Amino acid sequence: MNYDFRQIEDKWQKYWAKNKTFKASNTSDKPKFYALSMFPYPSGAGLHVGHPLGYIATDIYSRYKRHKGFNVLHPMGYDSFGLPAEQYAIQTGQHPAITTENNIKRYREQLDQLGFSFDWDREVRTSNPQYYKWTQWIFIQLFNSWYNKKSDKAEDISTLVALFEKAGNSKVEAACDDDTPAFTAEDWSGFSEKEKQEILLKYRLTYLADTEVNWCPALGTVLANDEIVNGVSERGGHPVIRKKMTQWSMRITAYAQRLLDGLDKIDWPQPLKDSQTNWIGRSEGASVTFNVISSDSEKSQDTIEVFTTRPDTIFGVSFMTLAPEHDLVAKITTPEQKAEVDAYVEATAKRSERDRMADVKTVSGVFTGAYAEHPFTKESIPIWIGDYVLASYGTGAVMAVPCGDQRDYDFAKYYNIPIPNIFEGIDISEEAFADKATTIIANSDFLNGLSYKEATKKVISELEKIGHGVGKVNYRLRDAVFSRQRYWGEPFPVYYVDGMPQMIDEQHLPLELPEVEKYLPTETGEPPLGNATHWAWDVEQCTVVSNQLIDNKKVFPLELNTMPGWAGSSQYFNRYMDPRNEEAIFSKEAIDYWQDVDLYIGGSEHATGHLLYSRFWQKFMFDRGYVPKDEYAQKLINQGMITGTSAIVYRISGTNKYASYGLKDEYTTEELRVDVNLVNVSNELDVEALRDWQPEYQEADFILEDGKYIVGREVEKMSKRWYNVVNPDAICEEYGADSLRLYEMFLGPLEQSKPWNTAGITGVHSFLKKLWKLYSPLFDLDTERPPAGRAGSRSVTEAEPTAENLKTLHKTIKKVEEDIENFSFNTSVSTFMICVNELTAQKCTSKSILEPLAILVSPYAPHIAEELWERLGHNESIAEAPFPKFEEKYLVESSKEYPISFNGKMRFKLELPLDMGKDEIEAAVMAHEKTQEQLQGRTPKKVIVVPGKIVNIVG
RNA sequence: GCCUUGGUGGCGGAACUGGUAGACGCGCUGGAUUCAAAAUCCAGUUCUUUCGGGAGUGUGGGUUCGAUUCCCACCCAAGGUACCA
């Protein structure tokens, strides 16, 4: 009987769905295992072959853990808020919810086809109100919390209020806005309610603040840095300006150090940890305060605070540079310099930050006319502004040490500012000297002769003495802007009273997204939610009301922004533990049982987005006692990207003629990409199919070589734009899901990115056919197929396995188990192939070999494994069958020759019985050494023998 | 520039703590089966050779009886990141 994968796969997919084979229970005597794949955004294009790679890997591991006796949680859901559906809505008017629903349906069909062991009863969708209710809930918890640096954790805002009532804010050490004024307990009690709220807002973990953003007036929205190209929007090419807007922000900076420290505790890929480390960007140094020299003695003393990692070079300061946006610029600029400074500031404002960063080479700046006083020498230091100083990092001001920093050096050279040398024995006539390790300070008063380390320590203590600075740790990480001027996102559970934000009471969540007429900003420039006619909160009725004009004093406007894409994905892994709970985000029992994710697989592109924000929220949830672990994913693996192989035709310029790949150099040609599905394995193009594909090829002439049109190939990211997307559907249709699963694993190491290429899929497909054949003689003992369903199958061969059979099996068990534990899924496919070839050659019919083999294969190729399992006479799914136990004894041979080479010339063979004891082996090796000594006149220094392995002679 | 990862046949890739490099698959070559094809099976396939061998894991050194594996320098590729003071 042939391997009918269509019938088999259909049968078992239905069986699993009907019997809820993979339903996970929140109570079990078994140990738990939580395996998670990053949930997808359901795009209109459907799944391509790159998506399932990580899912297959997670699925193999989940199924393996199930065989190993774990209670496995393996959920799937959809990150279903997002921009594409909204843009589609803007173009067509179709509600994003409908687009999303359709896309999800298609995703689900495709996922089901691949035979994943997901517990679909736990599916979540971030755009579902029952889900985003809890996203809103977390937002409220963040709003109601502050970060206490003394206890180093988030606490309820009430503890802060208590501190204020007791002693004002002077003793409070909190993560808060820099411009928070000092006040006493008396002040506090004297503040109005609104004043109190304003103060508290500066401490909350999510807060409203004026943030400088990239605003695109034409699109009516804020753009991320990477949405801007050359100062104009990527879409449409509209101008973009820097603008201050009131936005919600998340105080992730409060967690900077803990996010850094936490990386040591988790098993994540090094490159990913490194990008998070860089992103957080911790640097140690000092904050130094310079007094501005004022011509007007009436004026209050202005000070400039700078951050430096090289306080040891303070005597090398010859000027200061402020970012053009710095608050003091307008204040300190002298009348003579005003025109020049204003022009420069204006010119800089027009450039985006990214633009400025890209333009590293040009030196530019303007003198403000003002001077600062050196804290030690009391000398006057000119204050410049320059766009090489970024307002967003540090304090937006630097003390420039041209001899020790190349940028300062270039600036000083360009504007003829003196470059004092403060390094012992270093020539700085050509470039700055920045090597900390070999620094010896000179010309620096009390720092002379000291190393970088000594001088830094000394100067910080001196600065502290004179009140001009402190040692400081600075982070590159910035608070995360949390507002988006979009429709298709979570609404904020926020309404405004007298301009101050108020949280909607938890019991009235979710605050549902309203219907709108159009998905664009309103004419007055408000976000799309401003189009909703019923968008206000009635506190008394606790409802969203339909008309703001009704005569009721208690109706307040709601927040019109929505949350960003990462909001919904920052806690979904916890919600999976108890996704239908309407009373709480999850029950205590559920979180106590599942704890955290044991294995998380997904793409590395989320390194500084989702994977950082979700760690932040988890730490917050931990601080507030909602979750037991402050890192939610112990082990994380980045699966590599599967790239596409685009097909290229060569159009002869100015014609509608196309030259084949080998002939293209004879003409001037343009490269055009065509649908890869029109090309076969040997790069031959189906010309007729191409004519039908797009009208421009209808009348085209093709210049062939050897009667064929050969295309060029280019490996690049799979994208609709390059026509190189390969869908799994066609592969499933032709070879089956098991073949696809095996093949995606066989393609190469999980973490490596690799081009998709169907050339090798016949190899794994024929393996499955061989596997089927290995078992089929047994079924053919039955005159007919076993009865349908689980019952009644006759048990097959009870033949005793041979020693050879057992050896083959246990070799396979050992390798497959090691491979799965190490996530080297690619090599187990080879192991299976070898195993089946050997057992076929051995004419193995023994049930005690074939049963465990089916279990070994089942994580990889679950459908065929289930079918074989049933035919072997089992009534239960193979999913819970215990993983075969490896036994060393079956691998042991009576003796084997092992080669050992000496001096790289002569070869000897040492024959060692492998089942001999350690003492015996050592005795044998001693004897061998003696022989060597006689033969060679020298002895290896030490000999180690491992049973079953080659002899190691270690130097 | 900095950080990270990698570099092995025609191709994808194996090789666990240093121990017969190239497993397994694709492709290719030859053969069997077939009227023929598909499918299947068998044999061969790193390069080179005067058939004894010789060379060989990006390049050049080093440690070692022995190096794809460890150390140093360099080259190349991919990914991340950047006037970060």
PDB file of N, CA and C in Angstrom, chain A residues 5 49 726-737 739-740 743 756 758 761:
ATOM      1  N   PHE A   5      -0.207  10.386   1.860  1.00  0.00           N
ATOM      2  CA  PHE A   5      -0.069  11.415   2.912  1.00  0.00           C
ATOM      3  C   PHE A   5      -1.285  12.320   3.014  1.00  0.00           C
ATOM      4  N   VAL A  49       6.758  30.221   3.447  1.00  0.00           N
ATOM      5  CA  VAL A  49       7.491  29.101   4.035  1.00  0.00           C
ATOM      6  C   VAL A  49       8.443  29.509   5.154  1.00  0.00           C
ATOM      7  N   VAL A 726       7.289  31.984  -1.515  1.00  0.00           N
ATOM      8  CA  VAL A 726       6.824  30.613  -1.711  1.00  0.00           C
ATOM      9  C   VAL A 726       5.876  30.280  -0.567  1.00  0.00           C
ATOM     10  N   ASN A 727       4.671  29.879  -0.899  1.00  0.00           N
ATOM     11  CA  ASN A 727       3.691  29.530   0.124  1.00  0.00           C
ATOM     12  C   ASN A 727       3.801  28.057   0.478  1.00  0.00           C
ATOM     13  N   PRO A 728       3.514  27.734   1.733  1.00  0.00           N
ATOM     14  CA  PRO A 728       3.609  26.324   2.105  1.00  0.00           C
ATOM     15  C   PRO A 728       2.506  25.475   1.462  1.00  0.00           C
ATOM     16  N   ASP A 729       1.428  26.106   1.047  1.00  0.00           N
ATOM     17  CA  ASP A 729       0.263  25.354   0.554  1.00  0.00           C
ATOM     18  C   ASP A 729       0.617  24.403  -0.576  1.00  0.00           C
ATOM     19  N   ALA A 730       1.360  24.929  -1.554  1.00  0.00           N
ATOM     20  CA  ALA A 730       1.677  24.112  -2.727  1.00  0.00           C
ATOM     21  C   ALA A 730       2.562  22.931  -2.343  1.00  0.00           C
ATOM     22  N   ILE A 731       3.495  23.165  -1.415  1.00  0.00           N
ATOM     23  CA  ILE A 731       4.382  22.092  -0.952  1.00  0.00           C
ATOM     24  C   ILE A 731       3.570  21.022  -0.239  1.00  0.00           C
ATOM     25  N   CYS A 732       2.642  21.474   0.623  1.00  0.00           N
ATOM     26  CA  CYS A 732       1.799  20.533   1.358  1.00  0.00           C
ATOM     27  C   CYS A 732       0.989  19.690   0.384  1.00  0.00           C
ATOM     28  N   GLU A 733       0.502  20.343  -0.643  1.00  0.00           N
ATOM     29  CA  GLU A 733      -0.321  19.659  -1.627  1.00  0.00           C
ATOM     30  C   GLU A 733       0.497  18.572  -2.338  1.00  0.00           C
ATOM     31  N   GLU A 734       1.728  18.914  -2.681  1.00  0.00           N
ATOM     32  CA  GLU A 734       2.518  17.986  -3.480  1.00  0.00           C
ATOM     33  C   GLU A 734       3.225  16.918  -2.648  1.00  0.00           C
ATOM     34  N   TYR A 735       3.740  17.304  -1.479  1.00  0.00           N
ATOM     35  CA  TYR A 735       4.540  16.361  -0.704  1.00  0.00           C
ATOM     36  C   TYR A 735       3.968  16.058   0.679  1.00  0.00           C
ATOM     37  N   GLY A 736       3.070  16.899   1.151  1.00  0.00           N
ATOM     38  CA  GLY A 736       2.489  16.682   2.466  1.00  0.00           C
ATOM     39  C   GLY A 736       3.167  17.507   3.549  1.00  0.00           C
ATOM     40  N   ALA A 737       2.431  17.693   4.669  1.00  0.00           N
ATOM     41  CA  ALA A 737       2.922  18.510   5.772  1.00  0.00           C
ATOM     42  C   ALA A 737       4.145  17.870   6.425  1.00  0.00           C
ATOM     43  N   SER A 739       6.435  16.094   5.109  1.00  0.00           N
ATOM     44  CA  SER A 739       7.613  16.367   4.274  1.00  0.00           C
ATOM     45  C   SER A 739       8.077  17.799   4.476  1.00  0.00           C
ATOM     46  N   LEU A 740       7.122  18.717   4.491  1.00  0.00           N
ATOM     47  CA  LEU A 740       7.490  20.122   4.664  1.00  0.00           C
ATOM     48  C   LEU A 740       8.178  20.346   6.005  1.00  0.00           C
ATOM     49  N   TYR A 743      11.544  18.850   5.939  1.00  0.00           N
ATOM     50  CA  TYR A 743      12.431  19.572   5.042  1.00  0.00           C
ATOM     51  C   TYR A 743      12.886  20.902   5.631  1.00  0.00           C
ATOM     52  N   TRP A 756      15.468  29.623   0.592  1.00  0.00           N
ATOM     53  CA  TRP A 756      14.523  28.551   0.306  1.00  0.00           C
ATOM     54  C   TRP A 756      14.827  27.981  -1.063  1.00  0.00           C
ATOM     55  N   THR A 758      13.595  24.346  -3.153  1.00  0.00           N
ATOM     56  CA  THR A 758      12.829  23.101  -3.041  1.00  0.00           C
ATOM     57  C   THR A 758      13.588  21.896  -3.574  1.00  0.00           C
ATOM     58  N   ILE A 761      13.723  18.668  -1.443  1.00  0.00           N
ATOM     59  CA  ILE A 761      12.565  18.149  -0.713  1.00  0.00           C
ATOM     60  C   ILE A 761      12.235  16.709  -1.096  1.00  0.00           C
TER      61      ILE A 761
END
